[in-house]
Amino acid sequence: MIQVLDKQFNLFIEAGKIQSRINELAEKINTDYKDQSVTFVVILNGAFMFASDLFKRININCEITFVKIKSYEGMESKGKTSEVLGLTESLCGKNVIVVEDIVDSGLTIETIKKIVLKEECQSVKIATLLFKPTAFKGNEAPQYVGFEIENKFVVGYGLDYDEQGRNLDAIYQLKN
Ligand code: IMP
Ligand code: MG
């Protein structure tokens, strides 16, 4: 058990398990995009650790770019997403994979997808370490999912609770 600010969390997914699952996801992407090139669009801040471990195992031609969206404060979704910052290069004609830490309501990926599709890219897919299917309100589930989890708050491995806990190498779940 760990303490982050005023809350207690239990170990939920240990570091080794995260790494072996990322291995599998990378293998799948390497196979699916064999002989093609991919532009990864990483959503900061939460996806930085997942993205870094994933990319070390990617062996196809790729470009990596980072964007930022503010969609969450503390433990409650604001219900709407704000602007996308940092997308400076053209995605026209490219195979895009958006890299997320967690897909919860799906609002964030819907926002990103709309912007990316406007650029007339070749394809858009979503790779996320965590997916909360029961919270998801979008139309299309992410194509590359590390772990499907129940609708409970988690921290660690890039994910924060009020900006704390991102440095943890495992994922912890809010204690009841
Ligand atoms: P969505 O737009 O509702 O899908 O929310 C996605 C964003 O909310 C993610 O990029 C995270 O930053 C944040 N988020 C959602 N669930 C959690 C959680 O359990 N812990 C920490 N952050 C979360
Ligand atoms: Mg966050």
mmCIF file of C-alpha atoms and ligand atoms in Angstrom:
data_model
loop_
_atom_site.group_PDB
_atom_site.id
_atom_site.type_symbol
_atom_site.label_atom_id
_atom_site.label_comp_id
_atom_site.label_asym_id
_atom_site.label_seq_id
_atom_site.Cartn_x
_atom_site.Cartn_y
_atom_site.Cartn_z
ATOM 1 C CA MET A 1 0.000 0.000 0.000
ATOM 2 C CA ILE A 2 1.156 3.573 -0.716
ATOM 3 C CA GLN A 3 0.018 7.065 0.219
ATOM 4 C CA VAL A 4 -0.330 9.820 -2.428
ATOM 5 C CA LEU A 5 -1.374 13.155 -0.904
ATOM 6 C CA ASP A 6 -4.507 12.407 1.165
ATOM 7 C CA LYS A 7 -5.354 9.036 -0.442
ATOM 8 C CA GLN A 8 -4.226 5.440 0.001
ATOM 9 C CA PHE A 9 -3.632 3.144 -2.934
ATOM 10 C CA ASN A 10 -3.064 -0.615 -3.282
ATOM 11 C CA LEU A 11 -0.605 -2.211 -5.712
ATOM 12 C CA PHE A 12 -2.710 -3.096 -8.771
ATOM 13 C CA ILE A 13 -0.433 -3.945 -11.730
ATOM 14 C CA GLU A 14 3.188 -4.684 -10.894
ATOM 15 C CA ALA A 15 6.088 -3.262 -12.900
ATOM 16 C CA GLY A 16 7.138 -6.578 -14.502
ATOM 17 C CA LYS A 17 3.620 -7.277 -15.700
ATOM 18 C CA ILE A 18 3.406 -3.828 -17.324
ATOM 19 C CA GLN A 19 6.699 -4.415 -19.143
ATOM 20 C CA SER A 20 5.733 -7.827 -20.514
ATOM 21 C CA ARG A 21 2.376 -6.534 -21.718
ATOM 22 C CA ILE A 22 4.096 -3.592 -23.463
ATOM 23 C CA ASN A 23 6.355 -6.135 -25.184
ATOM 24 C CA GLU A 24 3.272 -7.852 -26.581
ATOM 25 C CA LEU A 25 1.700 -4.567 -27.724
ATOM 26 C CA ALA A 26 4.922 -3.525 -29.488
ATOM 27 C CA GLU A 27 5.137 -6.896 -31.249
ATOM 28 C CA LYS A 28 1.566 -6.499 -32.435
ATOM 29 C CA ILE A 29 2.235 -2.991 -33.790
ATOM 30 C CA ASN A 30 5.495 -4.139 -35.448
ATOM 31 C CA THR A 31 3.558 -6.939 -37.173
ATOM 32 C CA ASP A 32 0.501 -4.853 -38.136
ATOM 33 C CA TYR A 33 2.622 -2.057 -39.661
ATOM 34 C CA LYS A 34 5.411 -4.214 -41.125
ATOM 35 C CA ASP A 35 6.984 -2.414 -44.129
ATOM 36 C CA GLN A 36 4.972 0.742 -43.383
ATOM 37 C CA SER A 37 5.784 3.807 -41.367
ATOM 38 C CA VAL A 38 3.869 5.184 -38.423
ATOM 39 C CA THR A 39 3.547 8.604 -36.812
ATOM 40 C CA PHE A 40 3.018 8.225 -33.080
ATOM 41 C CA VAL A 41 1.185 11.126 -31.420
ATOM 42 C CA VAL A 42 1.823 10.906 -27.673
ATOM 43 C CA ILE A 43 -0.615 12.613 -25.322
ATOM 44 C CA LEU A 44 1.245 14.338 -22.509
ATOM 45 C CA ASN A 45 1.665 14.260 -19.612
ATOM 46 C CA GLY A 46 0.270 10.874 -18.635
ATOM 47 C CA ALA A 47 1.528 8.766 -21.555
ATOM 48 C CA PHE A 48 5.228 9.699 -21.280
ATOM 49 C CA MET A 49 6.342 6.554 -19.442
ATOM 50 C CA PHE A 50 4.246 4.105 -21.463
ATOM 51 C CA ALA A 51 5.360 5.788 -24.704
ATOM 52 C CA SER A 52 9.034 5.616 -23.778
ATOM 53 C CA ASP A 53 8.924 1.898 -22.924
ATOM 54 C CA LEU A 54 6.771 1.105 -25.981
ATOM 55 C CA PHE A 55 9.006 2.937 -28.473
ATOM 56 C CA LYS A 56 12.160 1.125 -27.332
ATOM 57 C CA ARG A 57 10.538 -2.054 -28.685
ATOM 58 C CA ILE A 58 9.202 -0.600 -31.958
ATOM 59 C CA ASN A 59 11.309 -1.614 -34.956
ATOM 60 C CA ILE A 60 9.301 -0.199 -37.879
ATOM 61 C CA ASN A 61 10.000 3.246 -39.367
ATOM 62 C CA CYS A 62 8.370 5.844 -37.175
ATOM 63 C CA GLU A 63 8.065 9.489 -36.279
ATOM 64 C CA ILE A 64 7.225 10.549 -32.748
ATOM 65 C CA THR A 65 5.457 13.730 -31.786
ATOM 66 C CA PHE A 66 3.928 15.011 -28.539
ATOM 67 C CA VAL A 67 0.731 16.925 -27.854
ATOM 68 C CA LYS A 68 -0.905 18.155 -24.720
ATOM 69 C CA ILE A 69 -4.581 18.273 -23.735
ATOM 70 C CA LYS A 70 -5.905 19.237 -20.360
ATOM 71 C CA SER A 71 -8.941 17.106 -19.586
ATOM 72 C CA TYR A 72 -8.779 16.075 -15.952
ATOM 73 C CA GLU A 73 -8.308 17.882 -12.653
ATOM 74 C CA GLY A 74 -7.936 15.917 -9.442
ATOM 75 C CA MET A 75 -10.174 12.879 -9.548
ATOM 76 C CA GLU A 76 -13.103 14.202 -11.584
ATOM 77 C CA SER A 77 -13.455 14.565 -15.342
ATOM 78 C CA LYS A 78 -14.557 18.075 -16.299
ATOM 79 C CA GLY A 79 -16.812 16.513 -18.916
ATOM 80 C CA LYS A 80 -15.265 18.554 -21.722
ATOM 81 C CA THR A 81 -11.815 18.715 -23.220
ATOM 82 C CA SER A 82 -9.933 21.900 -23.972
ATOM 83 C CA GLU A 83 -7.489 22.676 -26.757
ATOM 84 C CA VAL A 84 -4.792 20.476 -28.268
ATOM 85 C CA LEU A 85 -1.341 22.035 -28.021
ATOM 86 C CA GLY A 86 1.819 21.233 -29.931
ATOM 87 C CA LEU A 87 0.639 19.615 -33.148
ATOM 88 C CA THR A 88 2.862 21.560 -35.521
ATOM 89 C CA GLU A 89 3.664 19.062 -38.275
ATOM 90 C CA SER A 90 1.326 17.810 -40.989
ATOM 91 C CA LEU A 91 -0.209 14.358 -40.571
ATOM 92 C CA CYS A 92 -1.532 14.312 -44.133
ATOM 93 C CA GLY A 93 -1.307 10.815 -45.658
ATOM 94 C CA LYS A 94 0.262 9.290 -42.552
ATOM 95 C CA ASN A 95 -0.603 6.229 -40.482
ATOM 96 C CA VAL A 96 -1.195 7.745 -37.068
ATOM 97 C CA ILE A 97 -1.204 5.920 -33.740
ATOM 98 C CA VAL A 98 -2.306 8.063 -30.805
ATOM 99 C CA VAL A 99 -0.605 6.963 -27.564
ATOM 100 C CA GLU A 100 -2.567 7.442 -24.337
ATOM 101 C CA ASP A 101 -2.062 6.414 -20.718
ATOM 102 C CA ILE A 102 -5.709 5.649 -20.056
ATOM 103 C CA VAL A 103 -8.998 5.825 -21.949
ATOM 104 C CA ASP A 104 -11.764 6.623 -19.491
ATOM 105 C CA SER A 105 -14.860 8.408 -20.926
ATOM 106 C CA GLY A 106 -13.117 8.529 -24.316
ATOM 107 C CA LEU A 107 -13.529 12.309 -24.659
ATOM 108 C CA THR A 108 -9.808 12.922 -24.980
ATOM 109 C CA ILE A 109 -9.289 10.421 -27.799
ATOM 110 C CA GLU A 110 -12.426 11.663 -29.584
ATOM 111 C CA THR A 111 -11.011 15.216 -29.521
ATOM 112 C CA ILE A 112 -7.631 14.106 -30.829
ATOM 113 C CA LYS A 113 -9.179 11.871 -33.479
ATOM 114 C CA LYS A 114 -11.300 14.731 -34.856
ATOM 115 C CA ILE A 115 -8.232 16.939 -35.234
ATOM 116 C CA VAL A 116 -6.116 14.186 -36.768
ATOM 117 C CA LEU A 117 -8.824 13.135 -39.238
ATOM 118 C CA LYS A 118 -9.180 16.762 -40.389
ATOM 119 C CA GLU A 119 -5.571 16.493 -41.547
ATOM 120 C CA GLU A 120 -6.551 13.729 -43.972
ATOM 121 C CA CYS A 121 -4.210 11.156 -42.564
ATOM 122 C CA GLN A 122 -4.200 7.625 -44.004
ATOM 123 C CA SER A 123 -5.397 5.948 -40.776
ATOM 124 C CA VAL A 124 -5.811 6.636 -37.053
ATOM 125 C CA LYS A 125 -5.568 4.048 -34.299
ATOM 126 C CA ILE A 126 -5.360 4.355 -30.538
ATOM 127 C CA ALA A 127 -2.817 2.617 -28.298
ATOM 128 C CA THR A 128 -3.559 2.927 -24.590
ATOM 129 C CA LEU A 129 -1.983 1.246 -21.602
ATOM 130 C CA LEU A 130 -5.267 1.200 -19.664
ATOM 131 C CA PHE A 131 -8.909 1.130 -20.752
ATOM 132 C CA LYS A 132 -11.988 1.470 -18.537
ATOM 133 C CA PRO A 133 -14.695 -0.115 -20.772
ATOM 134 C CA THR A 134 -17.567 0.610 -18.365
ATOM 135 C CA ALA A 135 -16.738 4.357 -18.320
ATOM 136 C CA PHE A 136 -16.282 4.586 -22.108
ATOM 137 C CA LYS A 137 -18.853 6.664 -23.998
ATOM 138 C CA GLY A 138 -17.110 6.791 -27.399
ATOM 139 C CA ASN A 139 -18.094 4.916 -30.569
ATOM 140 C CA GLU A 140 -14.938 2.951 -31.237
ATOM 141 C CA ALA A 141 -12.872 1.189 -28.553
ATOM 142 C CA PRO A 142 -9.072 1.625 -28.722
ATOM 143 C CA GLN A 143 -7.327 -0.901 -30.985
ATOM 144 C CA TYR A 144 -4.239 -1.511 -28.817
ATOM 145 C CA VAL A 145 -5.046 -1.942 -25.118
ATOM 146 C CA GLY A 146 -2.589 -2.967 -22.418
ATOM 147 C CA PHE A 147 -5.084 -3.758 -19.662
ATOM 148 C CA GLU A 148 -8.855 -3.431 -19.376
ATOM 149 C CA ILE A 149 -9.604 -2.275 -15.829
ATOM 150 C CA GLU A 150 -12.660 -1.557 -13.717
ATOM 151 C CA ASN A 151 -13.895 2.008 -13.283
ATOM 152 C CA LYS A 152 -11.742 2.915 -10.270
ATOM 153 C CA PHE A 153 -9.107 5.633 -9.948
ATOM 154 C CA VAL A 154 -5.476 4.557 -10.500
ATOM 155 C CA VAL A 155 -2.070 6.250 -10.222
ATOM 156 C CA GLY A 156 1.500 5.467 -11.202
ATOM 157 C CA TYR A 157 3.451 4.728 -14.368
ATOM 158 C CA GLY A 158 2.710 8.219 -15.746
ATOM 159 C CA LEU A 159 -0.777 8.568 -14.274
ATOM 160 C CA ASP A 160 -1.253 11.197 -11.609
ATOM 161 C CA TYR A 161 -3.416 12.135 -8.697
ATOM 162 C CA ASP A 162 -3.203 15.954 -8.636
ATOM 163 C CA GLU A 163 0.160 15.742 -10.455
ATOM 164 C CA GLN A 164 1.620 13.313 -7.896
ATOM 165 C CA GLY A 165 2.542 9.672 -8.427
ATOM 166 C CA ARG A 166 3.584 9.810 -12.090
ATOM 167 C CA ASN A 167 7.089 8.509 -11.247
ATOM 168 C CA LEU A 168 5.908 5.174 -9.778
ATOM 169 C CA ASP A 169 7.009 2.156 -11.857
ATOM 170 C CA ALA A 170 3.826 0.195 -11.083
ATOM 171 C CA ILE A 171 0.106 1.034 -11.134
ATOM 172 C CA TYR A 172 -1.803 1.511 -7.889
ATOM 173 C CA GLN A 173 -5.577 1.545 -7.357
ATOM 174 C CA LEU A 174 -7.495 3.778 -4.947
ATOM 175 C CA LYS A 175 -8.238 1.927 -1.730
ATOM 176 C CA ASN A 176 -11.915 1.642 -0.771
HETATM 177 P P1 IMP B 1 -11.133 10.646 -20.844
HETATM 178 O O1 IMP B 1 -11.073 11.854 -21.725
HETATM 179 O O2 IMP B 1 -12.314 10.674 -19.911
HETATM 180 O O3 IMP B 1 -11.027 9.337 -21.587
HETATM 181 O O4 IMP B 1 -9.937 10.760 -19.831
HETATM 182 C C1 IMP B 1 -8.662 10.505 -20.181
HETATM 183 C C2 IMP B 1 -7.691 11.259 -19.314
HETATM 184 O O5 IMP B 1 -8.160 11.383 -17.971
HETATM 185 C C3 IMP B 1 -6.405 10.491 -19.268
HETATM 186 O O6 IMP B 1 -5.508 10.973 -20.225
HETATM 187 C C4 IMP B 1 -5.923 10.714 -17.843
HETATM 188 O O7 IMP B 1 -5.054 11.822 -17.806
HETATM 189 C C5 IMP B 1 -7.171 11.038 -17.034
HETATM 190 N N1 IMP B 1 -7.636 9.877 -16.224
HETATM 191 C C6 IMP B 1 -8.726 9.109 -16.438
HETATM 192 N N2 IMP B 1 -8.853 8.144 -15.519
HETATM 193 C C7 IMP B 1 -7.790 8.290 -14.684
HETATM 194 C C8 IMP B 1 -7.340 7.553 -13.525
HETATM 195 O O8 IMP B 1 -7.932 6.562 -13.049
HETATM 196 N N3 IMP B 1 -6.194 8.025 -12.951
HETATM 197 C C9 IMP B 1 -5.503 9.099 -13.413
HETATM 198 N N4 IMP B 1 -5.885 9.795 -14.498
HETATM 199 C C10 IMP B 1 -7.021 9.393 -15.127
HETATM 200 MG MG MG B 2 -3.950 13.129 -15.832
#
